């Protein structure tokens, strides 16, 4: 099932649980605006090349729309639409005053030089600058983009609108980025994991973890779990997968990754088939990579007791049902990976105030928001007698629906 179909299915299930009016339900599902632009740039060799860029602005009932911009060959309107909708529910679950958006350019950033990436980013910003803004739509980094990408967007946008640091988040610290933003999603995943484990009388210390994806989110989650006494028995990235039954030395692996391309060459663990990673023996499985990796083909073989969805849409609805029947506890993506957008909100607030916070305050506030969101989800689970995914979806959809009604959506 593709990401859009799965997201719509979860939304409709939540809408039925909440008893939403059918017209309101349909209204909440339809995106506010869909933008498609052609971005033509000269390559370094002088030839012209054109890429298609998208920005889907899903909902702004609770505040400016918010969401990442990804550079990836498989960016398409359906995927971007699904991710924009997920952002609407995610910001509502975290209870931060944003709506949802998502964007992307269909390109492979690995095939482009730094100067080509800069030209592409600036042209994309020129095409959409009058449709984003501090109080309209605030982009952030995503797959294939980073703080430098945001710096280029900020600079190009400011040429049209004056100095506007709050127009993007995930910026370099020197341009108004927030301390703690780089680790935010991974740290949020850890706070979410602590919250759900505590419900079952457990803690991170001594538990066995498997982490799929060793990019920004996965590597930070691994480091922070290791620091808390968790035992990471297997990890993977696009170069391969490794395992060590007594636990991988994560600080050593992080040092190794800085100077080596392939994970498989790390001496402190054995190489394994990446396809076996998701079904490897562990207590907690944390998918941090692409969507749809846990599906009806492999769900029955998953051995983890807890799945923490650090990636967007890693579990297909069919797999959800299989795992639920096995008693696996799934902490859904719209809560588990909300740490990034929460600290993006803190960055936006700091930019608007023109006053920067200490990293300790950022992390303390993030912990407070993540813990409160878990309690809110748990309350919805008890009210509606549902699992954590539907608890999160009913919480997010209900907040957006209330804001929409209060604003007078039928006028």
Short mmCIF file of N, CA and C in Angstrom, two decimals, residues 66 96 98 169-170 178-185 187-188 338-350 357 362-363 365-367:
data_model
loop_
_atom_site.label_atom_id
_atom_site.label_comp_id
_atom_site.label_asym_id
_atom_site.label_seq_id
_atom_site.Cartn_x
_atom_site.Cartn_y
_atom_site.Cartn_z
N UNK A 66 3.93 23.61 7.90
CA UNK A 66 5.30 23.25 8.27
C UNK A 66 5.65 21.90 7.69
N UNK A 96 1.89 21.76 18.79
CA UNK A 96 2.58 22.99 18.41
C UNK A 96 1.74 23.70 17.34
N UNK A 98 1.15 24.72 14.36
CA UNK A 98 1.45 24.62 12.93
C UNK A 98 0.41 23.77 12.23
N UNK A 169 13.49 26.44 9.06
CA UNK A 169 14.15 25.94 10.27
C UNK A 169 15.16 24.87 9.86
N UNK A 170 15.98 24.46 10.83
CA UNK A 170 17.07 23.54 10.50
C UNK A 170 18.23 24.25 9.83
N UNK A 178 18.78 26.68 15.69
CA UNK A 178 18.68 26.42 17.13
C UNK A 178 19.71 25.41 17.59
N UNK A 179 20.29 25.63 18.75
CA UNK A 179 21.10 24.60 19.39
C UNK A 179 20.18 23.40 19.64
N UNK A 180 20.71 22.19 19.49
CA UNK A 180 19.91 20.99 19.73
C UNK A 180 19.09 20.53 18.55
N UNK A 181 19.07 21.30 17.44
CA UNK A 181 18.22 20.91 16.31
C UNK A 181 18.75 19.65 15.61
N UNK A 182 20.07 19.53 15.52
CA UNK A 182 20.65 18.38 14.80
C UNK A 182 20.27 17.06 15.46
N UNK A 183 20.27 17.04 16.78
CA UNK A 183 19.97 15.80 17.51
C UNK A 183 18.49 15.64 17.82
N UNK A 184 17.66 16.63 17.46
CA UNK A 184 16.29 16.70 17.96
C UNK A 184 15.42 15.49 17.64
N UNK A 185 15.43 15.03 16.39
CA UNK A 185 14.56 13.90 16.03
C UNK A 185 15.01 12.65 16.77
N UNK A 187 16.75 12.48 19.59
CA UNK A 187 16.48 12.64 21.02
C UNK A 187 14.98 12.48 21.30
N UNK A 188 14.15 13.02 20.41
CA UNK A 188 12.70 12.85 20.56
C UNK A 188 12.30 11.38 20.52
N UNK A 338 8.35 13.12 16.13
CA UNK A 338 7.93 14.53 16.19
C UNK A 338 8.96 15.44 16.86
N UNK A 339 10.07 14.88 17.34
CA UNK A 339 11.08 15.71 18.00
C UNK A 339 11.68 16.76 17.08
N UNK A 340 11.86 16.40 15.80
CA UNK A 340 12.44 17.34 14.84
C UNK A 340 11.57 18.55 14.63
N UNK A 341 10.28 18.34 14.38
CA UNK A 341 9.39 19.48 14.13
C UNK A 341 9.15 20.28 15.42
N UNK A 342 9.23 19.62 16.56
CA UNK A 342 9.05 20.34 17.83
C UNK A 342 10.20 21.32 18.06
N UNK A 343 11.45 20.87 17.80
CA UNK A 343 12.59 21.78 17.97
C UNK A 343 12.63 22.79 16.82
N UNK A 344 12.09 22.44 15.66
CA UNK A 344 11.92 23.43 14.59
C UNK A 344 11.01 24.56 15.07
N UNK A 345 9.95 24.19 15.78
CA UNK A 345 9.06 25.20 16.37
C UNK A 345 9.83 26.08 17.35
N UNK A 346 10.68 25.48 18.18
CA UNK A 346 11.48 26.28 19.12
C UNK A 346 12.42 27.23 18.35
N UNK A 347 12.98 26.76 17.24
CA UNK A 347 13.86 27.60 16.42
C UNK A 347 13.09 28.80 15.86
N UNK A 348 11.90 28.52 15.32
CA UNK A 348 11.02 29.57 14.77
C UNK A 348 10.68 30.61 15.83
N UNK A 349 10.34 30.13 17.03
CA UNK A 349 10.02 31.03 18.15
C UNK A 349 11.23 31.91 18.49
N UNK A 350 12.42 31.29 18.55
CA UNK A 350 13.64 32.05 18.87
C UNK A 350 13.91 33.11 17.80
N UNK A 357 18.03 30.41 22.78
CA UNK A 357 17.99 29.59 23.99
C UNK A 357 19.29 28.79 24.13
N UNK A 362 16.48 23.89 25.30
CA UNK A 362 15.86 23.25 24.14
C UNK A 362 15.53 21.79 24.45
N UNK A 363 16.51 21.05 24.99
CA UNK A 363 16.32 19.63 25.27
C UNK A 363 15.30 19.39 26.39
N UNK A 365 12.75 21.40 27.14
CA UNK A 365 11.41 21.68 26.58
C UNK A 365 10.96 20.54 25.67
N UNK A 366 11.91 19.97 24.90
CA UNK A 366 11.57 18.85 24.02
C UNK A 366 11.07 17.66 24.84
N UNK A 367 11.75 17.37 25.93
CA UNK A 367 11.33 16.26 26.79
C UNK A 367 9.93 16.51 27.34
#
